[in-house]
XYZ file of C-alpha atoms in Angstrom:
737
model
C 15.032 -6.584 -50.475
C 18.187 -7.464 -48.642
C 18.309 -8.299 -44.927
C 19.706 -4.919 -43.856
C 16.919 -3.005 -45.596
C 14.237 -5.351 -44.203
C 15.633 -4.879 -40.690
C 15.588 -1.094 -41.107
C 11.957 -1.145 -42.341
C 10.889 -3.302 -39.373
C 12.596 -0.948 -36.914
C 10.890 2.074 -38.472
C 7.508 0.328 -38.302
C 7.960 -0.568 -34.649
C 8.929 3.006 -33.863
C 5.822 4.331 -35.664
C 3.584 1.885 -33.723
C 5.173 2.950 -30.404
C 4.565 6.632 -31.200
C 0.941 5.896 -32.099
C 0.418 3.996 -28.825
C 1.950 6.805 -26.766
C -0.261 9.370 -28.483
C -3.300 7.151 -27.921
C -2.496 6.847 -24.200
C -1.998 10.594 -23.875
C -5.284 11.306 -25.673
C -7.327 8.843 -23.627
C -5.674 8.976 -20.169
C -7.997 11.681 -18.908
C -11.096 10.507 -20.681
C -13.667 7.872 -19.889
C -13.482 4.795 -22.015
C -16.478 2.998 -23.483
C -15.613 -0.158 -21.549
C -15.414 1.811 -18.291
C -18.883 3.291 -18.868
C -20.256 -0.106 -19.848
C -18.929 -1.714 -16.654
C -20.675 0.988 -14.591
C -23.886 1.059 -16.613
C -26.235 1.333 -13.631
C -23.935 3.410 -11.391
C -24.684 7.066 -10.744
C -21.055 7.916 -11.560
C -20.139 6.455 -14.950
C -16.473 7.074 -14.107
C -14.989 6.524 -10.682
C -11.242 6.697 -9.979
C -10.660 7.096 -6.248
C -6.932 7.797 -6.551
C -7.726 10.757 -8.829
C -10.118 12.420 -6.389
C -8.381 15.533 -5.097
C -11.242 17.513 -3.631
C -14.818 17.084 -2.398
C -17.182 19.955 -1.647
C -20.511 19.397 0.113
C -22.977 22.307 0.228
C -26.050 21.836 2.355
C -28.458 24.161 4.133
C -26.171 27.155 3.633
C -23.154 25.325 5.061
C -20.091 24.240 3.157
C -17.703 21.350 3.856
C -14.449 21.157 1.871
C -12.322 18.006 1.848
C -8.925 18.058 0.121
C -6.395 15.290 -0.357
C -2.932 16.233 0.919
C 0.252 14.648 2.226
C 0.409 14.149 6.014
C 3.470 14.468 8.255
C 4.207 10.800 7.680
C 4.348 11.287 3.914
C 1.118 9.399 3.231
C -1.869 11.054 1.628
C -5.104 11.634 3.518
C -8.157 13.862 3.277
C -8.097 17.065 5.286
C -11.080 19.175 6.216
C -10.216 22.735 5.125
C -13.690 24.235 5.711
C -15.347 25.005 8.103
C -12.488 23.719 10.336
C -8.934 22.760 9.547
C -8.006 19.219 10.631
C -7.472 15.720 9.330
C -10.698 13.942 8.442
C -11.621 10.664 10.066
C -10.265 7.893 7.827
C -13.220 5.555 8.434
C -15.786 8.271 7.679
C -13.984 9.150 4.430
C -13.811 5.508 3.335
C -17.524 5.143 4.025
C -18.387 8.302 2.043
C -16.191 7.383 -0.922
C -17.654 3.876 -0.904
C -21.155 5.329 -1.100
C -20.134 7.387 -4.145
C -18.380 4.491 -5.851
C -21.267 2.048 -5.546
C -24.152 4.521 -5.791
C -26.762 3.198 -8.228
C -29.820 4.747 -9.848
C -33.299 3.430 -9.075
C -34.235 4.620 -12.557
C -33.186 7.237 -15.093
C -35.445 10.116 -16.211
C -35.657 10.650 -19.961
C -34.310 14.062 -21.012
C -37.676 15.173 -22.402
C -39.371 14.302 -19.070
C -37.040 16.373 -16.884
C -38.698 19.321 -15.112
C -35.866 20.903 -13.122
C -38.142 23.284 -11.230
C -40.627 20.594 -10.245
C -37.800 18.225 -9.324
C -36.248 20.802 -6.982
C -33.065 21.026 -8.996
C -33.203 24.820 -9.387
C -32.741 25.111 -5.596
C -31.170 21.771 -4.618
C -31.117 20.500 -1.046
C -27.486 19.497 -1.398
C -24.714 19.954 -3.947
C -21.855 17.488 -4.200
C -18.773 18.644 -6.180
C -16.133 16.032 -6.986
C -12.746 16.972 -8.452
C -11.516 13.795 -10.161
C -8.766 15.376 -12.259
C -9.981 15.522 -15.875
C -13.506 14.614 -14.732
C -15.422 17.184 -12.682
C -18.700 16.014 -11.190
C -21.409 18.215 -9.780
C -24.319 16.332 -8.188
C -27.517 18.226 -7.340
C -29.965 16.596 -4.902
C -33.532 17.745 -5.453
C -36.930 16.959 -3.977
C -38.282 13.599 -2.977
C -39.674 11.550 -5.839
C -43.198 10.145 -5.858
C -41.842 6.616 -5.622
C -40.249 4.607 -4.230
C -40.798 5.954 -0.721
C -38.062 8.320 0.409
C -36.274 8.332 -2.966
C -35.085 11.663 -4.447
C -34.154 13.279 -7.738
C -30.433 13.664 -8.428
C -28.917 15.574 -11.344
C -25.486 14.555 -12.653
C -23.621 17.402 -14.286
C -20.160 18.921 -14.390
C -17.240 19.508 -16.721
C -16.295 16.373 -18.708
C -18.793 14.418 -16.621
C -19.930 11.344 -18.551
C -23.566 10.266 -18.725
C -25.089 13.506 -17.537
C -28.743 13.586 -16.683
C -31.322 13.140 -13.935
C -31.853 9.940 -11.981
C -33.858 8.816 -9.000
C -31.750 7.525 -6.095
C -32.797 5.539 -3.048
C -33.570 6.841 0.413
C -30.550 4.894 1.733
C -28.132 6.612 -0.637
C -29.504 10.042 0.270
C -28.915 9.210 3.928
C -25.338 8.047 3.259
C -24.474 11.238 1.354
C -26.129 13.597 3.866
C -23.090 13.890 6.126
C -22.194 16.819 8.356
C -18.776 18.028 9.471
C -19.124 16.299 12.835
C -19.319 12.912 11.122
C -16.247 13.638 8.998
C -14.004 15.098 11.637
C -11.362 12.945 13.289
C -12.103 12.071 16.893
C -8.708 13.274 18.125
C -9.056 16.439 20.177
C -5.351 16.870 20.977
C -3.728 18.895 18.192
C -0.266 17.291 18.490
C 1.375 14.024 19.522
C 3.554 14.234 22.641
C 6.641 13.105 20.711
C 6.414 16.233 18.536
C 6.319 18.678 21.465
C 9.003 20.974 22.799
C 7.095 22.026 25.917
C 3.937 20.902 27.662
C 2.020 22.647 30.441
C -0.870 21.117 32.357
C -2.678 23.499 34.729
C -5.648 23.049 37.009
C -6.648 19.827 38.767
C -3.439 18.232 40.064
C -1.512 21.517 40.157
C 0.777 23.239 37.690
C 3.061 20.969 35.680
C 5.423 22.756 33.304
C 7.518 20.302 31.307
C 9.988 20.355 28.443
C 11.376 17.592 26.258
C 15.032 17.150 25.336
C 17.306 14.308 24.242
C 16.914 12.678 27.664
C 13.157 12.763 27.646
C 10.826 14.921 29.726
C 11.903 17.145 32.609
C 10.353 19.972 34.587
C 10.613 23.408 33.020
C 11.324 26.301 35.377
C 10.100 24.393 38.439
C 11.301 21.652 40.808
C 14.901 22.409 39.812
C 14.238 21.256 36.225
C 14.618 17.642 37.329
C 13.705 14.617 35.242
C 10.076 13.546 35.107
C 9.086 10.000 36.035
C 8.220 8.205 32.788
C 5.530 5.950 34.207
C 3.747 8.805 35.985
C 3.920 11.043 32.912
C 2.541 8.220 30.787
C -0.607 8.309 32.937
C -1.145 11.834 31.619
C -0.058 11.185 28.027
C -2.268 8.101 27.823
C -5.267 10.328 28.460
C -4.263 12.506 25.490
C -4.821 9.495 23.245
C -8.132 8.771 24.985
C -9.416 12.334 24.659
C -11.501 11.558 21.595
C -14.721 13.214 20.565
C -17.810 11.179 21.314
C -20.004 14.040 20.153
C -19.077 17.477 18.792
C -20.838 20.438 20.387
C -20.987 24.215 19.967
C -17.909 26.025 21.323
C -19.981 28.609 23.249
C -21.995 25.833 24.863
C -18.746 24.071 25.766
C -17.345 27.247 27.360
C -20.353 27.473 29.631
C -20.291 23.743 30.490
C -16.626 23.887 31.575
C -17.578 25.910 34.658
C -19.607 23.024 36.105
C -16.664 21.029 37.487
C -12.893 20.702 37.822
C -10.831 21.247 34.707
C -7.315 21.210 33.303
C -5.787 23.475 30.690
C -3.201 21.900 28.409
C -0.766 24.048 26.431
C 1.472 22.544 23.774
C 4.412 24.085 21.921
C 5.627 21.934 18.987
C 9.301 21.389 18.184
C 8.532 22.566 14.658
C 8.572 26.349 15.024
C 6.444 26.701 11.897
C 3.502 25.137 13.719
C 1.302 27.231 16.026
C 0.911 26.333 19.713
C -2.002 24.268 20.925
C -4.371 24.951 23.812
C -7.216 22.770 25.030
C -9.356 22.900 28.177
C -10.895 19.689 29.532
C -13.388 19.273 32.359
C -16.836 20.379 33.461
C -19.834 18.306 32.525
C -21.016 17.609 29.003
C -24.439 19.172 28.336
C -27.319 16.825 27.513
C -25.208 13.703 27.835
C -22.538 11.754 29.663
C -18.866 12.657 29.837
C -16.932 15.897 30.136
C -16.084 18.723 27.758
C -12.946 19.241 25.673
C -12.682 22.731 24.180
C -9.759 23.291 21.825
C -8.874 26.976 21.424
C -5.684 26.635 19.356
C -4.518 26.008 16.667
C -8.222 25.895 15.721
C -11.485 25.875 17.608
C -13.291 22.602 18.282
C -15.512 21.405 21.106
C -16.709 17.933 21.951
C -17.895 15.607 24.684
C -15.129 13.194 25.709
C -15.004 10.293 28.227
C -14.962 11.436 31.862
C -12.449 8.632 32.576
C -9.624 10.822 31.209
C -9.815 13.309 34.090
C -8.138 11.252 36.891
C -5.064 10.670 34.717
C -4.885 14.303 33.615
C -5.068 15.312 37.291
C -1.944 13.302 38.241
C -0.386 15.464 40.991
C 2.867 17.276 40.429
C 4.540 15.374 43.259
C 3.938 12.042 41.538
C 5.820 13.272 38.462
C 9.059 13.689 40.415
C 11.404 10.920 39.287
C 12.932 9.080 42.239
C 14.610 6.474 40.040
C 18.363 6.511 39.649
C 18.013 5.539 36.001
C 15.408 6.497 33.440
C 15.803 3.637 30.961
C 13.831 0.419 30.603
C 15.352 -3.045 30.529
C 14.668 -3.576 26.816
C 16.436 -0.298 25.932
C 19.759 -1.091 27.648
C 22.675 -1.855 25.339
C 25.598 -1.705 27.768
C 26.478 -1.031 31.409
C 29.754 0.294 32.799
C 30.343 0.604 36.566
C 33.472 2.080 38.138
C 34.138 2.318 41.871
C 37.762 3.171 42.573
C 39.882 0.667 40.683
C 37.052 -1.883 40.380
C 35.147 -2.227 37.103
C 32.063 -3.967 35.776
C 31.346 -3.896 32.031
C 28.404 -5.638 30.395
C 27.292 -5.534 26.760
C 24.000 -6.701 25.307
C 24.210 -10.050 23.530
C 20.915 -11.285 22.138
C 18.486 -11.600 25.030
C 21.313 -11.695 27.581
C 24.693 -10.073 28.199
C 28.389 -10.726 27.904
C 30.775 -9.536 30.648
C 33.969 -7.712 29.622
C 35.234 -6.892 33.137
C 36.219 -7.814 35.816
C 36.039 -11.235 34.158
C 35.122 -12.330 30.660
C 32.235 -14.616 29.874
C 28.603 -14.975 28.871
C 26.034 -13.983 31.464
C 23.089 -16.292 32.040
C 19.993 -14.532 30.690
C 17.885 -14.988 33.826
C 20.666 -13.912 36.177
C 21.544 -10.945 33.979
C 17.958 -9.740 33.789
C 17.510 -10.095 37.556
C 20.617 -8.005 38.181
C 19.548 -5.438 35.613
C 16.070 -5.196 37.136
C 17.649 -4.674 40.558
C 19.752 -1.819 39.153
C 16.868 -0.161 37.331
C 14.612 -0.573 40.361
C 16.840 1.555 42.601
C 15.071 4.628 43.984
C 16.086 7.402 46.357
C 14.713 10.488 48.025
C 15.613 13.575 45.948
C 16.847 16.819 47.481
C 14.515 19.725 46.785
C 17.320 21.736 45.155
C 20.409 21.330 42.986
C 23.473 21.398 45.289
C 26.414 23.675 44.561
C 30.029 22.476 44.522
C 30.531 22.982 48.250
C 27.447 20.989 49.164
C 28.388 18.197 46.736
C 31.681 17.841 48.617
C 29.836 17.561 51.944
C 27.551 14.910 50.466
C 30.521 12.793 49.355
C 29.988 13.527 45.673
C 32.951 15.810 44.957
C 34.892 13.840 44.026
C 32.493 10.892 43.666
C 33.418 7.364 44.731
C 32.455 6.055 41.301
C 29.888 6.185 38.555
C 27.484 4.024 36.568
C 26.850 4.594 32.857
C 24.028 3.044 30.884
C 24.044 3.177 27.096
C 20.573 2.733 25.734
C 18.566 3.017 22.553
C 17.081 6.472 22.214
C 13.314 6.814 22.150
C 11.158 7.248 19.059
C 12.965 4.619 17.018
C 16.308 6.422 16.731
C 19.338 4.206 16.098
C 21.526 6.598 18.084
C 22.645 5.433 21.532
C 22.325 7.798 24.455
C 24.407 7.705 27.622
C 23.040 8.148 31.116
C 25.519 8.501 33.978
C 24.882 8.436 37.717
C 27.678 9.431 40.086
C 28.001 7.433 43.325
C 28.962 9.208 46.541
C 31.076 7.967 49.423
C 28.964 6.300 52.154
C 28.327 8.575 55.134
C 28.788 7.468 58.781
C 25.075 6.709 59.138
C 25.182 4.442 56.073
C 23.390 6.890 53.772
C 24.819 7.265 50.273
C 24.079 10.178 47.942
C 24.024 9.783 44.175
C 23.835 12.388 41.419
C 22.174 12.056 38.015
C 24.548 13.932 35.723
C 22.088 14.892 32.983
C 19.707 16.798 35.284
C 21.924 17.357 38.343
C 19.392 15.812 40.733
C 20.852 14.383 43.954
C 19.105 11.514 45.741
C 19.802 9.863 49.086
C 19.762 6.082 49.433
C 19.680 4.024 52.640
C 22.425 1.655 53.729
C 23.144 -1.244 51.366
C 20.755 0.043 48.663
C 23.624 0.221 46.158
C 24.427 -3.505 46.439
C 23.222 -4.241 42.841
C 25.792 -1.706 41.562
C 28.861 -3.332 43.112
C 31.390 -4.179 40.376
C 31.978 -7.898 40.788
C 32.201 -11.047 38.685
C 29.252 -12.863 40.254
C 27.228 -12.762 37.022
C 29.593 -15.174 35.311
C 29.856 -17.529 38.274
C 28.079 -20.861 38.189
C 24.774 -20.775 40.029
C 25.383 -24.297 41.349
C 26.153 -24.050 45.077
C 26.048 -27.702 46.209
C 26.125 -30.907 44.207
C 26.329 -34.309 45.886
C 24.748 -37.755 45.798
C 21.960 -37.703 48.389
C 23.017 -41.217 49.450
C 26.289 -39.766 50.746
C 24.589 -37.497 53.291
C 25.179 -39.146 56.673
C 24.002 -36.428 59.017
C 22.786 -32.861 58.953
C 21.910 -30.187 61.475
C 19.840 -27.033 61.161
C 20.741 -24.580 63.906
C 18.990 -21.285 64.611
C 18.679 -19.161 67.771
C 16.451 -21.050 70.201
C 15.966 -24.162 68.078
C 17.895 -27.019 66.502
C 17.061 -29.949 64.265
C 19.445 -32.855 63.918
C 19.022 -35.929 61.725
C 21.126 -39.060 61.277
C 20.841 -41.636 58.516
C 19.622 -45.054 59.676
C 20.690 -48.432 58.178
C 17.642 -48.519 55.861
C 18.575 -45.219 54.206
C 16.017 -43.116 56.044
C 16.723 -40.475 58.675
C 16.157 -40.457 62.431
C 15.176 -37.157 64.013
C 17.618 -36.842 66.936
C 16.533 -33.329 67.852
C 14.148 -32.073 68.921
C 13.757 -35.134 71.069
C 10.523 -37.054 71.387
C 9.421 -36.586 67.780
C 9.327 -38.755 64.688
C 10.615 -37.228 61.489
C 8.351 -36.629 58.502
C 9.758 -38.706 55.604
C 8.328 -36.469 52.859
C 9.592 -33.192 54.332
C 13.026 -34.709 54.987
C 13.241 -36.098 51.441
C 12.268 -32.737 49.928
C 14.942 -30.936 51.946
C 17.702 -33.466 51.163
C 16.880 -33.278 47.436
C 16.979 -29.471 47.554
C 20.370 -29.381 49.296
C 21.909 -32.088 47.089
C 21.465 -29.927 43.991
C 21.302 -26.451 45.507
C 21.409 -23.606 43.003
C 20.968 -19.885 43.495
C 18.867 -17.536 41.433
C 21.596 -14.910 41.694
C 24.891 -13.970 43.293
C 24.977 -10.584 45.021
C 28.624 -10.016 45.902
C 32.104 -11.444 45.502
C 32.786 -10.786 49.185
C 30.932 -10.760 52.481
C 31.444 -7.222 53.787
C 29.284 -7.682 56.877
C 26.129 -6.110 55.437
C 24.118 -9.289 54.802
C 23.185 -10.427 58.307
C 25.685 -13.280 58.231
C 27.778 -12.307 61.249
C 26.313 -14.121 63.111
C 23.978 -15.957 60.734
C 20.232 -16.257 61.284
C 20.441 -19.965 60.469
C 23.210 -22.500 59.871
C 23.107 -25.849 58.059
C 25.888 -28.357 58.755
C 26.166 -31.287 56.362
C 28.274 -34.400 56.987
C 29.015 -36.354 53.804
C 30.426 -39.897 53.687
C 33.962 -40.497 52.436
C 32.582 -42.209 49.338
C 30.477 -39.262 48.244
C 31.431 -36.393 45.982
C 32.373 -33.363 48.008
C 33.232 -35.421 51.071
C 33.538 -34.041 54.559
C 31.796 -31.185 56.332
C 29.949 -28.472 54.425
C 28.401 -25.511 56.226
C 25.757 -23.196 54.792
C 25.081 -19.921 56.601
C 21.887 -17.930 56.020
C 21.517 -14.210 56.763
C 18.973 -11.455 56.260
C 15.937 -11.924 54.046
C 15.963 -10.319 50.597
C 13.888 -10.402 47.450
C 13.413 -14.044 46.455
C 14.883 -15.614 49.608
C 17.749 -14.760 51.955
C 21.442 -13.919 51.711
C 23.684 -16.937 52.220
C 27.301 -18.092 52.027
C 28.890 -21.536 51.737
C 31.865 -21.915 54.014
C 35.102 -22.333 52.081
C 33.899 -20.422 48.995
C 33.920 -16.720 48.145
C 30.810 -14.696 47.551
C 27.301 -14.054 48.840
C 24.332 -15.524 47.011
C 20.556 -15.604 47.447
C 19.202 -18.838 48.930
C 15.871 -19.463 47.138
C 12.790 -18.975 49.286
C 11.504 -22.504 48.624
C 14.705 -23.907 50.212
C 14.580 -21.365 53.025
C 11.013 -22.444 53.825
C 12.109 -26.100 54.049
C 14.964 -25.191 56.397
C 12.662 -23.170 58.657
C 9.985 -25.893 58.855
C 10.148 -28.358 61.755
C 10.702 -31.769 60.177
C 8.356 -33.561 62.578
C 5.726 -36.062 61.460
C 2.499 -34.412 60.217
C 0.199 -37.465 60.309
C -0.981 -37.120 63.925
C -4.416 -35.897 62.736
C -5.201 -38.579 60.153
C -7.953 -41.052 61.140
C -7.974 -44.465 59.490
C -11.657 -45.392 58.882
C -10.676 -49.044 58.439
C -9.798 -49.530 62.128
C -11.774 -46.715 63.780
C -14.752 -47.743 65.926
C -16.149 -44.398 67.060
C -15.655 -40.675 66.470
C -16.790 -37.828 68.694
C -16.993 -34.266 67.327
C -17.402 -31.231 69.600
C -18.311 -27.970 67.887
C -19.928 -24.815 69.316
C -21.229 -26.542 72.426
C -22.758 -29.497 70.575
C -21.444 -33.069 70.544
C -21.981 -35.566 67.729
C -21.008 -39.234 67.998
C -20.457 -41.460 64.975
C -20.339 -45.216 65.526
C -19.212 -47.958 63.155
C -22.143 -50.356 62.588
C -22.200 -53.082 59.922
C -19.290 -51.511 58.050
C -20.716 -47.954 57.982
C -20.651 -45.006 60.340
C -23.981 -43.853 61.750
C -24.883 -41.067 64.132
C -25.946 -42.267 67.564
C -27.882 -40.384 70.169
C -31.469 -39.455 70.975
C -31.953 -37.119 67.978
C -29.657 -37.916 65.015
C -29.545 -35.014 62.512
C -26.794 -35.816 59.985
C -27.619 -37.369 56.625
C -25.621 -40.224 55.109
C -24.010 -37.738 52.732
C -22.914 -35.452 55.581
C -21.456 -38.389 57.517
C -19.567 -39.579 54.412
C -18.173 -36.040 53.919
C -16.927 -35.960 57.522
C -15.276 -39.390 57.323
C -13.530 -38.507 54.015
C -12.233 -35.230 55.480
C -10.921 -36.856 58.674
C -9.148 -39.546 56.638
C -7.117 -36.845 54.786
C -6.523 -34.461 57.707
C -2.760 -34.267 57.229
C -1.167 -31.061 58.520
C 0.734 -28.733 56.232
C 3.566 -28.521 58.751
C 4.471 -28.015 62.380
C 5.005 -24.322 63.060
C 6.791 -24.833 66.380
C 7.438 -27.370 69.097
C 6.702 -26.763 72.745
C 3.892 -25.118 74.654
C 0.759 -23.534 73.236
C 0.996 -19.842 72.320
C -1.769 -17.363 73.200
C -2.761 -16.472 69.637
C -3.418 -20.098 68.623
C -6.948 -20.218 70.050
C -6.869 -23.512 71.957
C -8.574 -22.028 75.028
C -11.835 -22.085 73.060
C -11.202 -24.496 70.159
C -13.232 -24.443 66.962
C -13.421 -28.240 66.864
C -12.404 -31.171 69.066
C -12.071 -34.606 67.434
C -11.767 -37.831 69.455
C -11.444 -41.194 67.704
C -11.187 -44.671 69.214
C -9.830 -47.582 67.223
C -9.219 -51.300 67.674
C -6.232 -52.302 65.504
C -7.036 -56.016 65.928
C -4.917 -58.900 67.061
C -6.014 -58.414 70.654
C -4.399 -54.966 70.954
C -5.937 -52.470 73.355
C -8.268 -49.777 72.105
C -6.303 -46.699 71.051
C -7.522 -43.126 71.330
C -6.647 -40.170 69.087
C -7.696 -36.716 70.196
C -6.898 -33.349 68.683
C -8.117 -29.772 68.798
C -8.552 -27.234 66.013
C -7.799 -23.704 67.216
C -7.865 -20.254 65.654
C -7.635 -19.478 61.973
C -4.641 -17.681 60.486
C -2.507 -17.357 57.348
C 0.742 -19.290 56.938
C 2.973 -18.840 53.883
C 0.028 -17.453 51.883
C -2.165 -20.432 52.869
C -5.341 -19.979 54.935
C -5.037 -22.384 57.881
C -6.230 -23.425 61.321
C -3.859 -24.150 64.190
C -4.066 -27.745 65.470
C -2.614 -29.770 68.365
C -2.883 -33.501 69.031
C -2.762 -35.016 72.504
C 0.635 -36.512 73.249
C 2.442 -34.402 70.608
C 4.119 -31.296 72.061
C 3.928 -29.163 68.919
C 1.511 -26.857 67.128
C 0.668 -27.623 63.509
C -1.269 -25.852 60.781
C -3.967 -27.566 58.718
C -5.355 -26.056 55.514
C -8.655 -24.290 56.183
C -10.314 -26.121 53.289
C -9.756 -29.519 54.930
C -11.206 -28.391 58.257
C -14.136 -26.661 56.569
C -15.190 -29.959 55.001
C -15.976 -31.162 58.525
C -17.424 -27.867 59.794
C -19.687 -27.456 56.757
C -21.205 -30.906 57.337
C -21.989 -30.319 61.016
């Protein structure tokens, strides 16, 4: 045989084999193989193919439950209950039921000649389980209880093409797992539709009437409140309760109807965007009978009633007034893709770049992420007071909005995962004589009034690409500095050793640590954000609230005089300008606090146990004297009452009684509580070397809060200033007395 013939014979043989294999697959694909039955020798179902199960029917006590596999809206397959209700079955309950069928085993098999169907209760079974598994159709009949083991029952396996038919005894546990009712199989969701799929939504009852509709911009009122936009955060308080309205226990619909009358309620009506779907209606409220929670009664698209958590009611009762959106913009920071601001000929254009932004106008450059996000948050945080109507053209002109002074446009990612960008534009009005500015949201026509200076974050300037470094100099070059504010002044001059002498206020020693902290802060001063390219007189800087004058040596970088002016407080600090440069920035609060703190020495209250001879404590009319004896302090007097531990606690506290800061210099103020002090401490010490005995005396006055710290006021004899000491330090002494 030549090669060509042999090759042809081989090809024919391979083709014949392929045909035989295809035929074999077609003949056996619906059947049950011997190996499959062998692998499931002790299982009730000799064949089990979960993916082939299309339908389950459970008949029990005259009731019928039908479960059918079908495609859901998302395209995935799931089991739906089609009788006695129509809804998606609970996924967990279905997995549990199918698992029970898959792994069901027989306690023992009954020989065919020993089967007595009447005696076994199979002529009138307690339950019938029908399983449509494609080519294999099972019908399982549950009969009476068997004599043993306890609680076991007879089960007959029958059905078209069902392998290994016959009667078996199954365990009590399996009977329990298969004896499900519709309540166990139903999904817990009581709301018929997700909010994203709705065209309109109405919530009536507790909280008022809220008629809403959804469009490309999101949710807005429908036929009420001038159809204005709904506040997203407030609406989410309602929508969140939809997700939480889950059945804890299903109840009879007539019983639910009666229970609803026992308390406040809301009626929710839903109209889906898909016109092929029926509307939904559900009533929630009352008091759940024979249990905790409230009632949810769904009337449409099908009837269902259940007990649900009572915690959903406060959110569902969110008042209509809280749903009114007072925000200029309805987007979130993470949704913003670009910003365009136009006021007259001035422009600001920002585009998203990674986590930050890039500026296109009025200058070009990358925007620092932190600064960009702060500015964006300030824009998105703008709120106003809405008019209760939509103005006509004539009124818009009176409000300074026709024509507008400018507009702001945000491009943002649309909701629900769409890749399409949506635009949101707000028109800016001309400021009125009283400083009020009106703005108009174009997409819903709502007009809001804003107070003077509220639109500062929307000014088109180049501050976002400016360096945040305000001052940079070698701290060794600072020769002198002054801090001047109405009614007070601090002046410091460098001494030959490199420290600073407190020239004013006179009569005080400077605190080295406070001075060092302030010098370090000024030498590398940065701002968290710039607010404007120009000072237009709206920042409290004319005149300033505080002024810092720095004198730098001729050898230092940035030589000469530098003057920092601080104005009105704002979020994160105060407005400020640096003389000789353009623009207004925010001076960080930590630096502002240092500038407003008197730089006087804080150690006037610290007692050195190493040189102290005696301590007298006066508290609530009682006096305690501690005397140094043989290297330790002991209580003297006719009736000592402090333990060694209490005395040690007092000495440790007095040794660390450093004030947080001086709050002012000069005379006592009425609120400081020194007329009736909480504690008076007097200490006498002998420094040694023949020096005279020295006395330290101070008073602890009233309690208060200072810069979020709980404190006591304190004054020391010979120091004309009031300080604050942390309450915890003072309490260490008071607790031991």
